[in-house]
Coordinates of C-alpha atoms in Angstrom, one line a residue:
Chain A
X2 CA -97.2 -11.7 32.8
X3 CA -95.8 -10.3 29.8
X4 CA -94.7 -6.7 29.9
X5 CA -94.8 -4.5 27.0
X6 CA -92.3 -1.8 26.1
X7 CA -93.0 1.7 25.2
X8 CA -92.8 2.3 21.6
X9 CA -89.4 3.5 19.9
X10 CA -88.0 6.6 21.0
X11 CA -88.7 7.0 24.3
X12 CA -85.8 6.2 26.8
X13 CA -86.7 2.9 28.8
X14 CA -87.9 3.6 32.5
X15 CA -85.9 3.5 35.9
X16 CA -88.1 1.0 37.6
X17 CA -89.3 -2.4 37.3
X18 CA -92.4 -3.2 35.0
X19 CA -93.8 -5.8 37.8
X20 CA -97.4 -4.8 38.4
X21 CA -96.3 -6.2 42.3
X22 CA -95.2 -3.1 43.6
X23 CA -98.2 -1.2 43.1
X24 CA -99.5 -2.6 46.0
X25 CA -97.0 -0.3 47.5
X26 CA -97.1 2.8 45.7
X27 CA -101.0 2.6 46.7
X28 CA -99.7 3.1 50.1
X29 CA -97.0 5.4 48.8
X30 CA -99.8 7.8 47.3
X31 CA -102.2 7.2 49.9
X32 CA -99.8 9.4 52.3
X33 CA -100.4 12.3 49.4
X34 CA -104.1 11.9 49.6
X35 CA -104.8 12.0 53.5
X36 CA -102.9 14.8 53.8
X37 CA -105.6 17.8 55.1
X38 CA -106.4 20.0 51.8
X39 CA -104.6 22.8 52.2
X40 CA -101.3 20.9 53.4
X41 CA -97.7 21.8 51.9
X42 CA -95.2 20.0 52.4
X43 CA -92.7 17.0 52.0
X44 CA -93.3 13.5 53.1
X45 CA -90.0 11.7 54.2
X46 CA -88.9 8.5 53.4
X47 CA -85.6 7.2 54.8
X48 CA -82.7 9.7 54.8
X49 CA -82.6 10.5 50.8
X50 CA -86.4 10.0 49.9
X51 CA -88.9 12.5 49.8
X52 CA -92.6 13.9 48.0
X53 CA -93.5 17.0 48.0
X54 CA -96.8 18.0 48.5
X55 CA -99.2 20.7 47.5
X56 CA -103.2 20.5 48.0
X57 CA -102.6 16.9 47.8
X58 CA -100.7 17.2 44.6
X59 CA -97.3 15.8 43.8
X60 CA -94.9 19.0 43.1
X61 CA -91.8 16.4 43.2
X62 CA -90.3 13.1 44.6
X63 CA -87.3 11.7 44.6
X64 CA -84.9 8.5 45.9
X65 CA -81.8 7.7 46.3
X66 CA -79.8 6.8 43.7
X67 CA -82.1 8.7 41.1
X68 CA -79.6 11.8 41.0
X69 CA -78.3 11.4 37.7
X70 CA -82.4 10.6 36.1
X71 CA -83.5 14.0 35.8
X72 CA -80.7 15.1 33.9
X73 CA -81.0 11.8 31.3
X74 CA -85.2 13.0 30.8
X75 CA -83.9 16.7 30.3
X76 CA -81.6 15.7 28.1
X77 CA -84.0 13.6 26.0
X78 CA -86.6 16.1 26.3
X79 CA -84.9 18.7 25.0
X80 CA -84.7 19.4 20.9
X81 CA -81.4 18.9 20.3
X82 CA -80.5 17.0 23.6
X83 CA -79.0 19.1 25.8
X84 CA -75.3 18.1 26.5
X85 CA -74.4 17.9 30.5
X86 CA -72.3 21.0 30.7
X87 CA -75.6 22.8 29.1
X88 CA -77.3 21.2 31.9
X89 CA -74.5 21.7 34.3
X90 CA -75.0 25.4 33.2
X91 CA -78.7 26.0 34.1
X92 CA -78.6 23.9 37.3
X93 CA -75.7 26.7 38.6
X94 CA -77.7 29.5 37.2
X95 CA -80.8 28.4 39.3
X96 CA -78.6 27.8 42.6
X97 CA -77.1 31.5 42.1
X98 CA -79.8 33.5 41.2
X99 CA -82.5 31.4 43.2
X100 CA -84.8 30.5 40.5
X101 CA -87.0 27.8 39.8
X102 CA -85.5 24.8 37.9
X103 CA -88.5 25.4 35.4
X104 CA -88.4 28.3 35.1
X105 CA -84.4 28.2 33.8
X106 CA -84.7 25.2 31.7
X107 CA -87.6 27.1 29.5
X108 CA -85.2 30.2 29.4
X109 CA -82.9 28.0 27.8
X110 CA -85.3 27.9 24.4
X111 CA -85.3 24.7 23.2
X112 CA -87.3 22.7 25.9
X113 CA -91.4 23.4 25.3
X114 CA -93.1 23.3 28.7
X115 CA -95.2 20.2 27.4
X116 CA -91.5 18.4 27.2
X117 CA -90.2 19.9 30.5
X118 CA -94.1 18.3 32.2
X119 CA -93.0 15.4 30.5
X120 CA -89.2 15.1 32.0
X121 CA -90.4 15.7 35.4
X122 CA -93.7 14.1 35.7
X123 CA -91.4 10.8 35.0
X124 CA -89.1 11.5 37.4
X125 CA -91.9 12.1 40.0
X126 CA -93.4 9.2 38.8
X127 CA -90.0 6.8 39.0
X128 CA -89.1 8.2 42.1
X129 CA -92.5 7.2 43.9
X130 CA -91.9 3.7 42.4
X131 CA -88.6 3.3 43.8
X132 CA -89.7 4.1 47.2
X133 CA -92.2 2.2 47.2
X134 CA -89.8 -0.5 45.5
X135 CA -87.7 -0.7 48.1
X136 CA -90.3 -0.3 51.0
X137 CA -87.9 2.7 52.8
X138 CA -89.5 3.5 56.1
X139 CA -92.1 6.4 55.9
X140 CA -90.3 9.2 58.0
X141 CA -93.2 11.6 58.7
X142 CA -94.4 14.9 57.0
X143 CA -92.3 18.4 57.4
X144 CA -94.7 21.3 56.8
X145 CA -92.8 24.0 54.2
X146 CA -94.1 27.4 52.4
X147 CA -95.8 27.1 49.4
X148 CA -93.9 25.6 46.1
X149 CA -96.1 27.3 43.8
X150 CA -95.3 24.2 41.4
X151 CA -95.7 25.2 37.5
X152 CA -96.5 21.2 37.2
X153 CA -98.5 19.9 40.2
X154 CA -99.6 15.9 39.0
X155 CA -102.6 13.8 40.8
X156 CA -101.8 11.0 42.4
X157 CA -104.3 9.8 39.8
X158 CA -101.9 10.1 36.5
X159 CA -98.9 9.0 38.5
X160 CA -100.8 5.5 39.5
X161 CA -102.1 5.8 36.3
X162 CA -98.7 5.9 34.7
X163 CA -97.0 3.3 36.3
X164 CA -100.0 0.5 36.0
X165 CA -99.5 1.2 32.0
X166 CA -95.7 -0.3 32.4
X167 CA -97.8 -3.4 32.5
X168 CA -99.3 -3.0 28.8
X169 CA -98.4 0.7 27.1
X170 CA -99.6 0.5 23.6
X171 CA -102.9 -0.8 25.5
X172 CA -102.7 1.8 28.1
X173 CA -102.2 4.7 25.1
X174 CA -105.4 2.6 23.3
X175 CA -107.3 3.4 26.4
X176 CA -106.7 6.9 27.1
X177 CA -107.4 7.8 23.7
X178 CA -111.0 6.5 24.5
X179 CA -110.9 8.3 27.9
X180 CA -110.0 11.8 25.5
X181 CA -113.0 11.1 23.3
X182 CA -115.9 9.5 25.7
X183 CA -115.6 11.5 29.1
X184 CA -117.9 14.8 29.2
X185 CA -117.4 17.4 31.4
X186 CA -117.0 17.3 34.8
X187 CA -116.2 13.4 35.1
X188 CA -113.1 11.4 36.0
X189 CA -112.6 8.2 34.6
X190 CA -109.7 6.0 34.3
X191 CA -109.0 2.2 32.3
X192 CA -108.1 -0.8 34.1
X193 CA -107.3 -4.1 33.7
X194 CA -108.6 -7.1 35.5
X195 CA -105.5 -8.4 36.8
X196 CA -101.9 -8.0 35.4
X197 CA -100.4 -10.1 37.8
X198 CA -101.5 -8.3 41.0
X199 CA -104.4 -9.9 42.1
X200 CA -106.3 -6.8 42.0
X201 CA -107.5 -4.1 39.3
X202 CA -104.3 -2.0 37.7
X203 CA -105.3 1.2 36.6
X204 CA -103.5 2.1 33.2
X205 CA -105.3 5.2 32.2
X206 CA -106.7 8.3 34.1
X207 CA -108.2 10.9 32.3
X208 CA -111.3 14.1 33.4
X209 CA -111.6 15.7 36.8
X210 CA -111.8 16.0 39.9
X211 CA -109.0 12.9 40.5
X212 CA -110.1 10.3 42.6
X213 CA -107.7 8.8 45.6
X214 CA -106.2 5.7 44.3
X215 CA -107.9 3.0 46.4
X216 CA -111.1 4.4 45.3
X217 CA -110.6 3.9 41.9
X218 CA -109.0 0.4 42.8
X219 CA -112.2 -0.1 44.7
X220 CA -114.5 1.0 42.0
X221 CA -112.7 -1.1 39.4
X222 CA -113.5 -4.2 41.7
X223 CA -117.3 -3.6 41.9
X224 CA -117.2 -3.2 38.3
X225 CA -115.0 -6.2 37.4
X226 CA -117.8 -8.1 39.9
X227 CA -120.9 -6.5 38.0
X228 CA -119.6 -7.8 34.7
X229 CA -119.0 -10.9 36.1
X230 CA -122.6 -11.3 37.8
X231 CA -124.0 -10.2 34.8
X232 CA -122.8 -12.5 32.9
X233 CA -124.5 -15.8 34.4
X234 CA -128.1 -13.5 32.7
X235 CA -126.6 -11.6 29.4
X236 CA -123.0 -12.1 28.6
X237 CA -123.0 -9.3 25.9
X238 CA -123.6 -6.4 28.7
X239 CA -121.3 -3.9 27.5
X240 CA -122.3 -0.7 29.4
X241 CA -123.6 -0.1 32.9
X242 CA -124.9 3.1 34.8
X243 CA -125.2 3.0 38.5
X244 CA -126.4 5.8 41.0
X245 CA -125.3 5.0 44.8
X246 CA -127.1 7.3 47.8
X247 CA -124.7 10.2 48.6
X248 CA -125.4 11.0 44.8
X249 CA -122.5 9.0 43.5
X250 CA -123.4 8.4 39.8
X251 CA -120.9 5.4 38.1
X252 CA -120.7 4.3 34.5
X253 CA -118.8 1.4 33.4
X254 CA -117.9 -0.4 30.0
X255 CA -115.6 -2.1 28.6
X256 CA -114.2 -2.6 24.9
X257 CA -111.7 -4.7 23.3
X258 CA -110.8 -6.4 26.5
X259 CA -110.6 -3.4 28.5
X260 CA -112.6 -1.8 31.4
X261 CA -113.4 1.7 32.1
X262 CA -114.9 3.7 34.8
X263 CA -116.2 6.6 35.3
X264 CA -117.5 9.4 38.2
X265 CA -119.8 11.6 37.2
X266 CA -120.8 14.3 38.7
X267 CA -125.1 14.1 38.6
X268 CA -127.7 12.2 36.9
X269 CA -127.3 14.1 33.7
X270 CA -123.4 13.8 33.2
X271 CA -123.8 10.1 33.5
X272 CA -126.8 10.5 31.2
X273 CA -124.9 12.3 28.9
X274 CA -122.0 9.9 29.2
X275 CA -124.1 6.2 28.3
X276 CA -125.4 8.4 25.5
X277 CA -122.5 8.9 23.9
X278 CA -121.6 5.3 24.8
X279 CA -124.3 3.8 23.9
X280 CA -123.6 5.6 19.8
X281 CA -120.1 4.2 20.0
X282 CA -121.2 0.9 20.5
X283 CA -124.0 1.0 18.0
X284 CA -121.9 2.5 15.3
X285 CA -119.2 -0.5 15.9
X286 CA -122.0 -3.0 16.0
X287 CA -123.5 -1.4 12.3
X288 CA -120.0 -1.9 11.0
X289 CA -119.4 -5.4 12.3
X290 CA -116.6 -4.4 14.7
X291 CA -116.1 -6.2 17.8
X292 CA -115.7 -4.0 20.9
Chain B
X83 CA -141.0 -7.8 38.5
X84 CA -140.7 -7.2 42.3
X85 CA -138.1 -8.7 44.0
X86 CA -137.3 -9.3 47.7
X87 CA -133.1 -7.8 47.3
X88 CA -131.6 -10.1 50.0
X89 CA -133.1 -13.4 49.0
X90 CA -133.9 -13.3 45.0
X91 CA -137.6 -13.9 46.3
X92 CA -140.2 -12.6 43.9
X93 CA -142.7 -10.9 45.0
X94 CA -145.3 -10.8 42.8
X95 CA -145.0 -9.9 38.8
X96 CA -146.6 -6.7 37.7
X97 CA -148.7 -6.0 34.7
X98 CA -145.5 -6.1 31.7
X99 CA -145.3 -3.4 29.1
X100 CA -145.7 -4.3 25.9
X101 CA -142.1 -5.2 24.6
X102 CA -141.2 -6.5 27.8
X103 CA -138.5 -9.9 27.9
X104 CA -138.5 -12.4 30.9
X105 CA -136.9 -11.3 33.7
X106 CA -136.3 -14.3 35.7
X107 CA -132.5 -14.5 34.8
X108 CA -132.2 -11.2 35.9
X109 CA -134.1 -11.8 39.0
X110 CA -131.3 -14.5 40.4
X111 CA -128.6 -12.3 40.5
X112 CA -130.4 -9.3 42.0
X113 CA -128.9 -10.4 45.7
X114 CA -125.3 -10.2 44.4
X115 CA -126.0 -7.4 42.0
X116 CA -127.6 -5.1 45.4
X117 CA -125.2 -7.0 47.7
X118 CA -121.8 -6.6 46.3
X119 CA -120.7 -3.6 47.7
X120 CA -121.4 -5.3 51.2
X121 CA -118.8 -7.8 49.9
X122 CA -116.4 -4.4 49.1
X123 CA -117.1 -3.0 52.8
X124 CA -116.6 -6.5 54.4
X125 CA -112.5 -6.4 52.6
X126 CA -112.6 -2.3 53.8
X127 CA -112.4 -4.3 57.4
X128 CA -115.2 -1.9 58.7
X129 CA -114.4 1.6 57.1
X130 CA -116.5 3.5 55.0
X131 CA -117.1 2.2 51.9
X132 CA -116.8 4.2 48.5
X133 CA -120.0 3.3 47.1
X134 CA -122.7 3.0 49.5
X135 CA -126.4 1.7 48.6
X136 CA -127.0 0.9 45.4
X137 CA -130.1 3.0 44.3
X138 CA -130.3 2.0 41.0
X139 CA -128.7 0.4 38.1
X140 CA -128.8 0.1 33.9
X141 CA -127.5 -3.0 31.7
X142 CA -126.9 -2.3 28.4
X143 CA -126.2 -5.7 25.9
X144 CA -126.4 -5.5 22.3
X145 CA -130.0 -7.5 22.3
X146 CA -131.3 -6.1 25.8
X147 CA -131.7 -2.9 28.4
X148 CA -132.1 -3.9 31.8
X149 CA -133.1 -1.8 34.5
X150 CA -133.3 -2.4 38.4
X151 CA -134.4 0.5 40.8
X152 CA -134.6 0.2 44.5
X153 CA -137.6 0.7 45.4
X154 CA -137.5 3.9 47.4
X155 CA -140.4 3.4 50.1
X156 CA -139.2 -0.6 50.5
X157 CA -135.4 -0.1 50.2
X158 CA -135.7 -4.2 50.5
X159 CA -137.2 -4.1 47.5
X160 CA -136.1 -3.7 44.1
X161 CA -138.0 -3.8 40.8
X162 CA -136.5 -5.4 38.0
X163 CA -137.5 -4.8 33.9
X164 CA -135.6 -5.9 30.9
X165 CA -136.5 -5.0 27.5
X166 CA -135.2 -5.0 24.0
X167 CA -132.7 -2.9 22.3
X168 CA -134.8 -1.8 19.9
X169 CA -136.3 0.8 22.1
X170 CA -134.0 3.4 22.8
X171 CA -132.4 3.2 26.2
X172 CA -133.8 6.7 27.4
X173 CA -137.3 5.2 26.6
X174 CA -136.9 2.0 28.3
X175 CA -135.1 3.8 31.6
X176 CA -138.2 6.4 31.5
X177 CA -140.6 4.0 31.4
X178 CA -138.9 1.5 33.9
X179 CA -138.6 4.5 36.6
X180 CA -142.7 5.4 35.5
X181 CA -143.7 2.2 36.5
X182 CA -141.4 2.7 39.9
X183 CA -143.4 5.6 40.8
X184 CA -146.5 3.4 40.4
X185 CA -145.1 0.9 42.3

């Protein structure tokens, strides 16, 4: 499998591209998910690894050996990069006056919040894949007081994020679509059929409410089979709409090699969804573009 | 066209619409198409599945719409129209769910 690097200017990632350890961060994130709604707390791994958790959202993970990360995404973040005694700075003005790490590092002016979600969103991200990575023994959950997180992330965009490290200017292709096509109400994500994992990778997740990660893995494999089925009576099927009983609606396509899926919340989102869909593909067909 | 879901059997073709494309094709792969989530719940090693029954489903190619409902007094039963993308889709779903309620 051929991995594809992110474009120029971003630093390169902590973890490995392999699409084999998201097996594992499945099981990683499916600890965040079965947690009971209102939990808060951190899940342990090993003596140095931990997740915290909020409403079963990620507020913040990390691993061992990922002390000095954070400071390397600030630092890039930031406009200009902070230096490490600027860092060194904020870090000992949050210990002594007891505020949030966010909180200080906007103060400092030159780091927008969208650049500071950025900076720890990876982290988060990395540090969930390392764990994962290196299989440290789940060491139970501790119940804590709220975090009131500025920048809670689904487990969602963090599965999401590390299933793009297969293909990233795809993945970016994909979520562009997700921006444009989903209407409200709807979660949706990209996939691909298999990157080397023997199962669906999700590379994109856009809309809401977030769905647990081995349901979207699940969904992706009933949609990879429909297109397959449907292939042995009309090879061109492009777009599908489903409704399950327990009023699950499900729309599917795929375009330029890549599948999406979609959860919509009643008849008339999906509705609305294929309809906006279906003009896509007409207007590529009217210009002779292959999706 | 009605079709028996577990086995592909038809069951007996219904007056077609005007505009309306053989269905036969489709008709194979109705076991698998109704069946596949059984095939989901089977590697779930007995837990719930996400989706649950299929109820009903749309296929949308650039030459053809096609369109299977359960039907919901036989839910062993599904009926099964295809018909060309020159109708527009809401048309060809309205009319396929019309002729369920006749069914």
């Amino acid at each position: 499998m051929l991995s594809k690097i992110a474009v120029a200017g971003s630093i390169p990632p902590s973890i490995p591209v392999e699409a084999s350890i998201l097996n594992r961060v499945l099981e990683v994130l499916e600890r965040v998910e079965c947690l009971p709604a209102d939990a808060v707390g951190a899940l342990r791994f090993g003596s140095d690894g931990l997740v915290l958790v909020e409403s079963r959202a990620v507020c913040w993970a990390a691993a061992p050996g990922m002390r000095p990360r954070l400071t390397q995404l600030l630092r890039h973040e930031h406009a200009p990069p902070l230096s490490k005694d600027q860092l060194r700075e904020v870090y000992r003005q949050c210990k002594d006056d007891q505020i949030p790490l966010a909180d200080a590092l906007l103060a400092v002016g030159n780091l927008s919040p969208s650049a500071l979600r950025t900076a720890l969103f990876r982290h988060t991200a990395e540090a969930i894949a390392h764990l994962a990575s290196n299989g440290t023994h789940f060491g139970g959950f501790v119940a804590q007081p709220s975090y009131r997180a500025r920048f809670p992330f689904s487990t969602a965009e963090i599965l999401a994020y590390l299933g793009a490290r297969c293909d990233t200017v795809l993945a970016a292709a994909a979520a562009a679509e997700l921006e444009v096509s989903l209407v409200p109400e709807t979660s949706g994500w990209a996939f691909l059929r298999d990157a080397g994992m023997g199962a669906p990778v999700v590379v994109a997740a856009r809309g809401g409410p977030p769905l647990p990660g081995a349901e979207m893995v699940e969904i992706s494999l009933w949609v990879a089979n429909l297109f397959d089925v449907t292939g042995v009576f009309d090879a061109g099927v492009h777009l599908a709409s489903a409704s399950f009983r327990g009023l699950r609606y499900v729309v599917a396509w795929r375009s330029a090699g890549t599948y999406f899926a979609a959860v919509c919340a009643n008849r008339a989102g999906a509705a609305r969804l294929v309809a906006g869909l279906e003009q896509k593909f007409r207007n590529a067909e009217r210009v002779g573009v292959s999706v | 066209m009605l079709v028996e879901i577990d086995s592909g059997r038809v069951l007996g073709p219904l007056p077609a619409p005007a505009g309306a494309l053989p269905v036969s094709e489709v008709v194979s792969a109705v076991p698998e198409i109704f069946g596949a989530q059984a095939l989901l719940k089977h590697r779930l090693l007995g837990e719930m599945a996400v989706l649950s029954e299929l109820l009903d489903l749309v296929l949308i190619s650039p030459t053809r719409v096609h369109v299977l409902q359960r039907v919901p007094a036989e839910p062993a039963r599904a009926l099964v129209s295809v018909a060309g993308r020159e109708n527009s889709v809401g048309w060809v779903v309205s009319e396929a769910r019309s002729r369920l309620e006749r069914t």
